[in-house]
Each structure stands twice: as structure tokens, then as C-alpha cells.
């Protein structure tokens, strides 16, 4: 047996020296690490202080977004100029404008003190009163602090024109999703203003047929409306008796197109997506089942038709937190795949909802995701904030170009109404349509066109005298023989009412 420590029976005589040297080396290494850490910390502080100031994109001359550094005590001439500028922004946004206060024209976030911010918002309110609009403070953000410790803030304000002559902003949202994902229940809660009882009570007002009530499954296309007034408050059937009252009280209307989720009715869903020209699509996914059934097909249809889509994860009240997170991970993986190339944005706060609405329309790659429950009401307010701020896809210039073209109305539905006659429903693709105007409908089976007169027009179940391009409505054609008409069955064969 070989003794590795020649120090005798008390242990290793040289072991103590080795241990002492190793402790000395460890002590030196510890001092070097602490010195390096302190230097890195100083460098981090130095870099943080030298970080470039935050920026927004530079202000665009066109569009409905305006940057203002300060609006404090303007002269009368300056105030008139600011009011004219606000009119222009409202016209560009088709009745809506967003003001960023405390921001320079190049996008630099300077910020204002609390006194200057209060005065600036007061001036903006006076400008809005002059042009017949209301303002809503969307959010305030702290930018920096002054030397005396006072904070500097920027504010984001929504300016919305009070409706006149029923010319409210109308956006169409197609509702997609697998069967039993909670689409109709969610729409019933939003439009009726009452939470569901957990057994589908909220969806009963949306069904059109007896078998839909019996099975709880949508097999046809139905329309529901949700309004927002000039101050951003929700207007629905909870405080209005009819659709006409909702239209009269609203500055902005969201028309939901409730589509079928069962694979047996996929043709009906495709018809609704292609004929009614939705501005946006809401994909409803059940939290407890995840991506199942026709979810992928509906997502693919919306992307193929280039319809911007956002996602609502429903039924979070009957699912554990781990199950909800698992469904969110599935959606994020699906959206990031090469076929989608989307950027998922999970909305947790009202600030997230505002940012999602502003980034959603201009950047089609962003896909907001909401987690909500129609029974407990969780997440519904965030969805309402998002819908309230959601901007239109087309600006006023594009709208005017469409209105200057010949009148073309695509027929999607045909009705026979007692004491009214034949009524057709659809979308005005181009031009304008006035009550009492004479148009031509066709082509018939022989390839010809028939002369008709528009007796009355209704939008969202309320009468109107003028229909503009991009708006959906129903036209009363009087005693025209219904058998001479046919609705659109596919994009190739379509019945049109045209100016001749």
C-alpha cells in the first residue's frame, strides 16, 4: 500500500499548504469577479443613461393620426387652424381621428407636465366641440422625469364625430370557428348586454330556424349589430329597444356575420366570406378543446381571402389555467408556421387592446388573441375596447374613388315581404344608390337586364335615403317577379343591379 501523503499518521503534512494556496486563489478570483461585475454594472448604467430617446414613426400627412407637442392657450387664428386640421383628420378616418399629445412631428416622445397636459386636452375638447365631435382619453404613458422629480407624460386621445344623417362608420366582422366553440353565445352576450347562463341562453336570439334552437348549432348566416357612441360607450339591445335606436345613437357600428362552424355547412361559410366582403374576421377557439375540427380550415379561408383576423379564446371559465396556456401555445405555434407567418399578440390589459387595434389594421402580420368567457364576463371589456378603436381599412380617398364609379350592387339574398314586394339584400360595390333611383338588374337566364326602381333602402334594419360604396343594405324593388332573380351562388355566377 502506497502512502500518498508523506506527512505521517496525523494526515497530510503538505495538504494544509495546498488548501491555503487554493483558498488564496479562490479569493483572488472572487475579487476579480466582483470587480468585473461592478464595472459591468457601471457600464450598464452608463449605457442606460445614454440610450436613445423613444420614437414613434414620423407623422404622415395622410391618415387620421395627428401628433401635437402642446396645445396650450392658442390664439384665435391658431385655434381656427387647429379646428380645420381636425376636420381633415376626421375626414381621413371616416369620422375618427387619433391625437398623440406630447409628441413632436418626427415622432420623438417629449412628454408634457401635468398642467400642460390638462390644458392641451382642454383645448382639444374645445376643438372637438367646434366640429361636432367628442373625445375619449385612450391611455397616458409616462415618458421621463424632470430634474425636480415631476413626471412627463404623453396622451393618446380618440376623437369621434357625432353621427349625422345616419352616416356612421360601419365595419363588418365575420365570426369563424369550429362547431360548439361558443361563437353565437359570444355574439349574443356582446349584442344583448347580458351574460350567458352556461347553457346557451344568450344565443337563442341569434338563431333563425327551429332546428338551430334544438341542436344549438348555426346552419345559416345571421347578422347582429353592436354600436359605439361618440364617447366610446357600448350601444346594444340592453338599453335600446330596436336596431333603429341603436343606429341613431351610434357613431360606429360593428356588424357581426355569424357563420356556421360544422363541416357540413362549410359551403355556407365560404358563401358568407366571399359575398358579404367582411373587413375583419374573428376566429373563436374553445379553450378546452383547442385547435380542432374546422378551425384550421376557417383560418386558411380567411388568410386566402386576405381578411385580417383576430382570435378569441372562449370558455376559459370551464378550463384550468394550464389548459388555457396550452391552447395559447398551440395557437402561437400555428400562427408562426411558414404558411401563416403571423405575430401573435396576447391581450392582457386595456393598454394591450389599444396597441393591438392600432397595429392590427396597418400590419396584417399582427394577430391579437383575447381570452374571455361569456359566462363570467372575463376579457369581454378588452374585446369591446379593441372593437371600439379598430380603424377602417380604407380611407376617405379610396371611398370617394369608389363612389365616383358606376353603381353596382351585388345581390346576396332575396325576400318577399308582405305589402312591400320583392326585397334584395347585398353589398354596394361601387357608386352610390339613392331612394327612387332607376337601375337595371340582371343578367337574366336569357342574358338580359330588367329595369327596376329602388322604392326604399334599409341599413341595419333602419331606413336611409342614400347608400355609399362598401355599405351593405336591403333594397325594396316593388312588384318585380321574384322568379326572375337569383342570388349569388359562387363568385363566378352573380346577380347584379347596375346603373344603365
XYZ file of C-alpha atoms in Angstrom:
500
model
C 0.000 0.000 0.000
C 1.435 3.323 -1.007
C 1.027 6.366 1.238
C 0.148 9.329 -0.976
C 0.690 11.846 1.839
C 4.192 11.504 3.350
C 3.322 13.570 6.385
C 2.871 10.834 8.943
C -0.073 9.494 10.866
C -1.715 12.793 11.614
C -2.749 13.319 7.992
C -1.134 15.060 5.042
C 1.508 17.492 6.049
C 1.508 19.244 2.634
C -2.283 19.202 2.436
C -2.629 22.275 4.615
C -0.359 24.321 2.376
C -2.292 23.244 -0.719
C -5.585 24.139 0.919
C -4.246 27.556 1.887
C -2.973 28.247 -1.640
C -6.302 27.167 -3.155
C -8.202 29.463 -0.764
C -5.929 32.330 -1.803
C -6.566 31.656 -5.493
C -10.340 31.454 -4.928
C -10.241 34.730 -3.011
C -8.392 36.442 -5.859
C -10.836 35.044 -8.432
C -13.796 36.263 -6.315
C -12.296 39.765 -6.125
C -11.792 39.798 -9.906
C -15.416 38.656 -10.479
C -16.804 41.330 -8.134
C -14.641 43.981 -9.788
C -15.809 42.864 -13.254
C -19.440 42.780 -12.097
C -19.172 46.310 -10.683
C -17.605 47.557 -13.920
C -20.366 45.916 -15.956
C -22.971 47.459 -13.676
C -21.421 50.899 -14.176
C -21.330 50.341 -17.923
C -24.975 49.256 -17.888
C -25.956 52.401 -16.010
C -23.914 54.473 -18.418
C -25.490 52.778 -21.438
C -28.962 53.151 -19.955
C -28.454 56.859 -19.468
C -27.073 57.193 -22.975
C -29.950 55.205 -24.565
C -31.614 56.986 -27.461
C -34.961 58.650 -26.664
C -38.103 56.667 -27.620
C -39.664 57.387 -31.001
C -42.899 56.806 -32.855
C -42.991 56.627 -36.664
C -42.879 60.122 -38.198
C -46.231 61.798 -38.667
C -47.877 61.087 -42.042
C -49.630 63.855 -43.938
C -52.426 61.468 -44.874
C -54.357 59.322 -42.441
C -56.232 60.025 -39.224
C -53.288 60.198 -36.762
C -52.052 63.628 -35.658
C -49.033 64.458 -33.452
C -49.184 67.546 -31.239
C -46.427 68.593 -28.877
C -48.558 71.091 -26.954
C -51.986 72.758 -27.231
C -51.754 75.420 -24.535
C -53.572 78.772 -24.879
C -53.625 79.050 -28.698
C -54.556 82.364 -30.306
C -57.894 82.656 -32.114
C -56.209 82.344 -35.513
C -54.241 79.308 -34.331
C -57.399 77.739 -32.866
C -59.247 78.066 -36.189
C -56.322 76.463 -37.977
C -56.282 73.583 -35.462
C -60.045 73.042 -35.882
C -59.653 72.901 -39.670
C -56.823 70.406 -39.238
C -59.056 68.265 -37.007
C -61.767 68.265 -39.687
C -59.218 66.931 -42.169
C -58.100 64.135 -39.854
C -61.733 63.168 -39.165
C -62.415 63.069 -42.883
C -59.363 60.867 -43.461
C -60.513 58.463 -40.734
C -64.143 58.486 -41.910
C -65.298 60.067 -38.680
C -62.454 59.039 -36.358
C -59.079 60.594 -35.534
C -56.339 59.791 -33.014
C -54.286 62.593 -31.419
C -50.911 61.882 -29.812
C -50.253 64.770 -27.397
C -46.702 65.385 -26.210
C -45.142 64.045 -29.416
C -43.164 66.019 -31.997
C -43.840 65.697 -35.731
C -40.779 63.491 -36.189
C -42.173 61.030 -33.626
C -39.985 61.987 -30.647
C -41.780 61.322 -27.347
C -41.100 64.549 -25.454
C -43.956 64.498 -22.934
C -45.721 67.258 -21.018
C -46.126 68.206 -17.403
C -49.475 67.527 -15.770
C -50.545 71.183 -16.050
C -49.671 71.429 -19.761
C -51.321 68.055 -20.452
C -54.558 69.157 -18.772
C -54.562 72.419 -20.735
C -53.828 70.613 -24.020
C -56.666 68.130 -23.548
C -58.986 71.035 -22.697
C -58.044 72.781 -25.938
C -58.616 69.564 -27.892
C -62.062 69.232 -26.310
C -62.946 72.775 -27.456
C -61.736 71.921 -30.972
C -63.912 68.802 -30.973
C -66.951 70.781 -29.805
C -66.457 73.212 -32.659
C -66.524 70.495 -35.337
C -69.276 68.460 -33.651
C -67.194 65.644 -32.176
C -66.400 64.065 -28.813
C -63.068 62.972 -27.348
C -62.090 59.924 -25.312
C -58.787 59.543 -23.476
C -57.434 56.151 -24.539
C -54.280 55.996 -22.436
C -51.498 58.021 -20.798
C -47.872 56.940 -20.644
C -45.008 58.263 -18.567
C -42.027 59.174 -20.709
C -39.441 60.782 -18.439
C -38.935 62.782 -15.254
C -37.706 66.335 -14.931
C -34.835 67.419 -12.694
C -37.305 68.415 -9.955
C -38.809 64.917 -9.944
C -42.057 65.769 -11.772
C -43.142 63.263 -14.421
C -43.686 63.986 -18.097
C -46.475 62.153 -19.918
C -47.863 61.645 -23.393
C -51.570 61.058 -24.024
C -53.449 59.227 -26.743
C -56.921 60.666 -27.450
C -59.653 59.346 -29.734
C -61.781 61.993 -31.471
C -65.048 60.706 -32.950
C -67.636 62.710 -34.853
C -71.209 62.716 -33.674
C -73.309 60.921 -36.342
C -75.472 62.980 -38.656
C -77.924 61.640 -41.248
C -77.046 58.033 -40.240
C -73.593 58.286 -41.796
C -71.961 56.256 -39.037
C -68.791 54.232 -39.570
C -69.757 50.621 -40.312
C -67.318 47.701 -40.039
C -68.225 44.092 -40.893
C -66.686 41.279 -38.835
C -67.122 37.649 -39.901
C -67.251 35.210 -36.968
C -65.476 31.907 -37.663
C -64.614 28.854 -35.602
C -65.309 25.191 -35.029
C -68.738 23.925 -34.014
C -69.504 24.315 -30.275
C -66.698 26.855 -29.812
C -69.132 29.484 -28.488
C -69.481 31.834 -31.491
C -73.221 32.513 -31.272
C -73.131 32.696 -27.469
C -70.344 35.293 -27.592
C -72.276 37.402 -30.110
C -75.423 37.120 -28.011
C -73.569 38.404 -24.945
C -71.999 41.296 -26.862
C -75.165 42.435 -28.644
C -77.750 41.739 -25.917
C -75.673 43.013 -22.993
C -76.422 40.031 -20.730
C -74.080 37.229 -19.710
C -74.857 33.634 -20.605
C -76.188 31.193 -18.015
C -73.783 28.431 -19.074
C -76.426 26.585 -21.095
C -76.632 28.748 -24.212
C -79.407 31.159 -23.276
C -77.597 34.132 -24.841
C -77.531 32.555 -28.308
C -81.270 31.912 -28.661
C -81.995 35.358 -30.150
C -79.486 34.740 -32.952
C -80.935 31.506 -34.353
C -83.180 31.700 -37.415
C -84.538 28.145 -37.626
C -86.145 25.685 -35.235
C -83.521 23.001 -35.802
C -80.813 25.517 -34.822
C -82.526 26.068 -31.474
C -82.947 22.328 -30.960
C -79.355 21.395 -31.817
C -77.641 24.610 -30.709
C -75.697 24.730 -33.989
C -75.762 27.532 -36.544
C -76.564 26.366 -40.088
C -77.363 29.728 -41.744
C -75.913 33.218 -41.917
C -77.228 35.730 -39.400
C -76.331 39.342 -38.694
C -76.020 41.107 -35.353
C -75.029 44.700 -34.620
C -73.036 46.342 -31.841
C -72.777 50.128 -31.633
C -70.424 52.622 -30.009
C -71.392 56.235 -29.395
C -69.162 59.266 -29.900
C -67.702 58.826 -26.399
C -66.858 55.161 -26.926
C -69.693 53.744 -24.826
C -71.350 50.490 -25.930
C -74.815 50.743 -27.503
C -76.695 47.443 -27.724
C -80.116 45.953 -27.039
C -79.689 46.269 -23.270
C -80.506 49.996 -23.486
C -82.191 50.142 -26.918
C -85.423 48.516 -27.982
C -84.740 48.246 -31.695
C -81.961 48.269 -34.241
C -83.134 51.674 -35.409
C -82.491 53.153 -31.963
C -79.015 51.588 -31.923
C -78.219 53.162 -35.301
C -79.489 56.571 -34.213
C -77.358 56.557 -31.048
C -74.146 55.146 -32.550
C -71.200 56.809 -34.237
C -69.634 53.459 -35.085
C -71.335 50.176 -35.919
C -69.869 46.673 -35.832
C -71.909 44.248 -37.949
C -71.150 40.660 -36.959
C -71.688 37.991 -39.614
C -72.352 34.769 -37.695
C -71.209 31.846 -39.861
C -71.627 28.103 -39.451
C -68.902 26.053 -37.763
C -69.911 22.488 -38.716
C -68.063 20.970 -41.676
C -71.436 20.052 -43.193
C -72.162 23.780 -43.679
C -68.714 24.754 -44.987
C -70.238 25.938 -48.282
C -72.441 28.367 -46.334
C -69.379 29.689 -44.513
C -67.475 30.171 -47.783
C -70.503 31.963 -49.247
C -70.607 34.344 -46.272
C -66.889 35.126 -46.529
C -66.931 35.753 -50.277
C -70.225 37.563 -50.768
C -70.515 39.885 -47.764
C -66.953 41.248 -48.038
C -66.081 41.363 -44.303
C -63.486 43.903 -43.203
C -62.175 41.622 -40.443
C -62.637 38.081 -39.177
C -62.854 36.851 -35.594
C -61.789 33.233 -35.104
C -63.358 31.764 -31.951
C -61.412 28.870 -30.378
C -62.662 26.916 -27.377
C -60.100 26.836 -24.557
C -60.966 23.275 -23.515
C -60.744 21.708 -26.991
C -58.054 23.860 -28.605
C -57.465 23.737 -32.349
C -59.993 21.165 -33.508
C -62.470 20.475 -36.292
C -62.778 23.245 -38.873
C -60.545 25.743 -37.038
C -57.635 25.291 -39.428
C -59.934 25.391 -42.469
C -61.556 28.648 -41.367
C -58.175 30.215 -40.625
C -56.937 29.149 -44.061
C -60.032 30.582 -45.782
C -59.620 33.961 -44.094
C -55.924 34.097 -44.990
C -56.576 33.028 -48.599
C -59.131 35.842 -48.950
C -56.690 38.269 -47.236
C -59.126 39.135 -44.468
C -57.312 40.411 -41.334
C -58.058 38.023 -38.481
C -58.007 38.192 -34.686
C -58.657 35.328 -32.279
C -60.966 34.963 -29.274
C -60.262 32.041 -26.930
C -63.615 31.310 -25.295
C -64.821 29.198 -22.361
C -61.860 29.995 -20.118
C -64.204 29.672 -17.134
C -64.555 25.884 -17.616
C -60.867 25.304 -18.300
C -57.890 25.283 -15.965
C -55.155 27.854 -16.321
C -52.824 25.185 -17.666
C -55.393 24.240 -20.309
C -55.752 27.873 -21.423
C -51.973 28.263 -21.680
C -51.752 25.027 -23.659
C -54.343 26.332 -26.142
C -52.456 29.640 -26.418
C -49.224 27.776 -27.161
C -50.991 25.765 -29.870
C -52.277 28.959 -31.474
C -48.877 30.638 -31.306
C -47.214 27.640 -32.972
C -49.880 27.583 -35.678
C -49.639 31.308 -36.371
C -45.832 31.235 -36.571
C -45.730 28.416 -39.122
C -44.386 29.257 -42.605
C -47.870 29.135 -44.111
C -49.161 31.821 -41.728
C -46.153 33.971 -40.778
C -48.177 35.855 -38.155
C -47.048 37.583 -34.982
C -49.368 36.534 -32.107
C -50.153 39.274 -29.585
C -51.928 38.084 -26.424
C -54.019 40.915 -24.941
C -53.898 41.138 -21.133
C -54.662 44.808 -20.379
C -56.576 47.733 -21.871
C -53.252 49.209 -22.972
C -52.570 45.996 -24.909
C -56.011 46.264 -26.537
C -55.344 49.834 -27.701
C -51.928 48.898 -29.103
C -53.358 45.791 -30.795
C -56.116 47.792 -32.527
C -53.657 50.374 -33.843
C -51.139 47.790 -35.092
C -53.727 45.332 -36.396
C -55.090 47.145 -39.453
C -51.857 48.596 -40.952
C -49.766 45.489 -40.143
C -51.602 42.388 -41.337
C -48.934 40.175 -39.749
C -50.070 41.036 -36.189
C -52.787 38.721 -34.800
C -54.332 39.811 -31.470
C -55.505 36.993 -29.166
C -58.161 37.537 -26.463
C -59.023 35.137 -23.636
C -62.609 35.542 -22.488
C -65.689 33.926 -21.016
C -69.334 34.523 -21.959
C -70.477 33.280 -18.530
C -68.199 35.154 -16.121
C -67.573 38.107 -18.456
C -63.793 37.844 -18.183
C -61.997 39.559 -21.060
C -65.166 40.968 -22.678
C -64.283 44.578 -21.804
C -60.900 44.224 -23.515
C -62.609 42.943 -26.655
C -65.009 45.906 -26.586
C -62.090 48.339 -26.235
C -60.436 46.693 -29.238
C -63.590 46.882 -31.378
C -64.203 50.493 -30.357
C -60.779 51.654 -31.569
C -60.492 49.333 -34.590
C -59.936 51.624 -37.613
C -61.407 51.086 -41.099
C -59.229 49.516 -43.766
C -59.961 52.140 -46.434
C -59.501 55.885 -46.107
C -61.725 58.665 -47.400
C -59.805 58.996 -50.669
C -60.363 55.360 -51.610
C -64.003 55.683 -50.581
C -64.517 58.705 -52.851
C -62.885 56.937 -55.794
C -65.322 54.027 -55.407
C -68.286 56.383 -55.119
C -67.398 58.082 -58.407
C -67.708 54.826 -60.335
C -70.912 53.392 -61.813
C -73.407 51.928 -59.389
C -73.026 48.165 -58.868
C -74.984 46.308 -56.172
C -74.390 42.582 -55.674
C -77.472 40.570 -54.703
C -76.859 38.038 -51.925
C -80.365 37.490 -50.516
C -83.900 37.670 -51.968
C -87.026 38.122 -49.852
C -90.766 38.537 -50.393
C -92.176 40.972 -47.815
C -95.944 41.491 -47.461
C -97.152 44.952 -48.545
C -93.624 45.729 -49.772
C -92.913 43.225 -52.549
C -89.569 41.866 -53.615
C -86.611 42.878 -51.440
C -82.958 42.122 -52.246
C -80.074 42.253 -49.800
C -76.394 42.625 -50.567
C -73.442 44.983 -50.783
C -72.927 48.101 -52.887
C -69.556 47.511 -54.538
C -69.221 50.900 -56.252
C -71.057 54.165 -56.859
C -73.971 55.486 -54.819
C -77.593 54.358 -54.679
C -80.432 56.758 -53.850
C -84.005 56.134 -52.930
C -86.199 56.410 -56.040
C -83.313 55.774 -58.447
C -83.889 53.609 -61.541
C -81.398 50.812 -62.143
C -81.046 47.628 -64.197
C -80.973 44.147 -62.649
C -79.502 41.091 -64.322
C -78.354 39.141 -66.117
C -81.475 37.012 -66.510
C -81.434 33.457 -67.839
C -81.628 34.940 -71.354
C -78.698 37.249 -70.633
C -80.693 40.489 -70.489
C -81.278 43.177 -67.854
C -84.569 44.386 -66.373
C -85.399 47.958 -65.445
C -86.260 48.414 -61.743
C -86.885 51.292 -59.346
C -85.460 51.413 -55.825
C -88.510 52.209 -53.684
C -86.749 52.234 -50.301
C -83.396 51.405 -48.673
C -82.638 49.975 -45.244
C -79.289 49.698 -43.466
C -79.063 47.652 -40.284
C -82.876 47.427 -40.196
C -83.356 51.204 -40.274
C -84.393 53.362 -43.245
C -81.940 55.553 -45.117
C -82.071 57.565 -48.325
C -78.506 57.220 -49.592
C -76.237 54.199 -49.870
C -72.496 54.585 -50.418
C -69.914 52.188 -51.852
C -68.886 49.449 -49.446
C -72.101 49.547 -47.416
C -74.474 46.593 -47.034
C -78.229 47.170 -47.253
C -81.563 45.858 -48.496
C -83.409 47.412 -51.465
C -87.181 47.245 -51.998
C -87.920 46.692 -55.700
C -91.727 46.623 -55.579
C -93.737 44.106 -57.601
C -90.817 42.687 -59.555
C -91.281 38.953 -60.209
C -89.015 37.163 -57.762
C -88.508 34.199 -60.095
C -86.547 36.467 -62.444
C -83.900 36.976 -59.744
C -81.321 34.656 -58.290
C -78.800 35.302 -55.573
C -75.078 34.747 -55.919
C -74.159 31.083 -55.577
C -70.449 31.418 -56.334
C -68.088 34.246 -57.297
C -68.435 33.364 -60.996
C -72.231 33.472 -61.278
C -73.632 36.568 -59.630
C -76.691 38.739 -59.998
C -76.033 42.450 -60.088
C -78.048 45.660 -60.046
C -76.217 48.156 -62.187
C -76.630 51.686 -63.468
C -77.597 51.688 -67.129
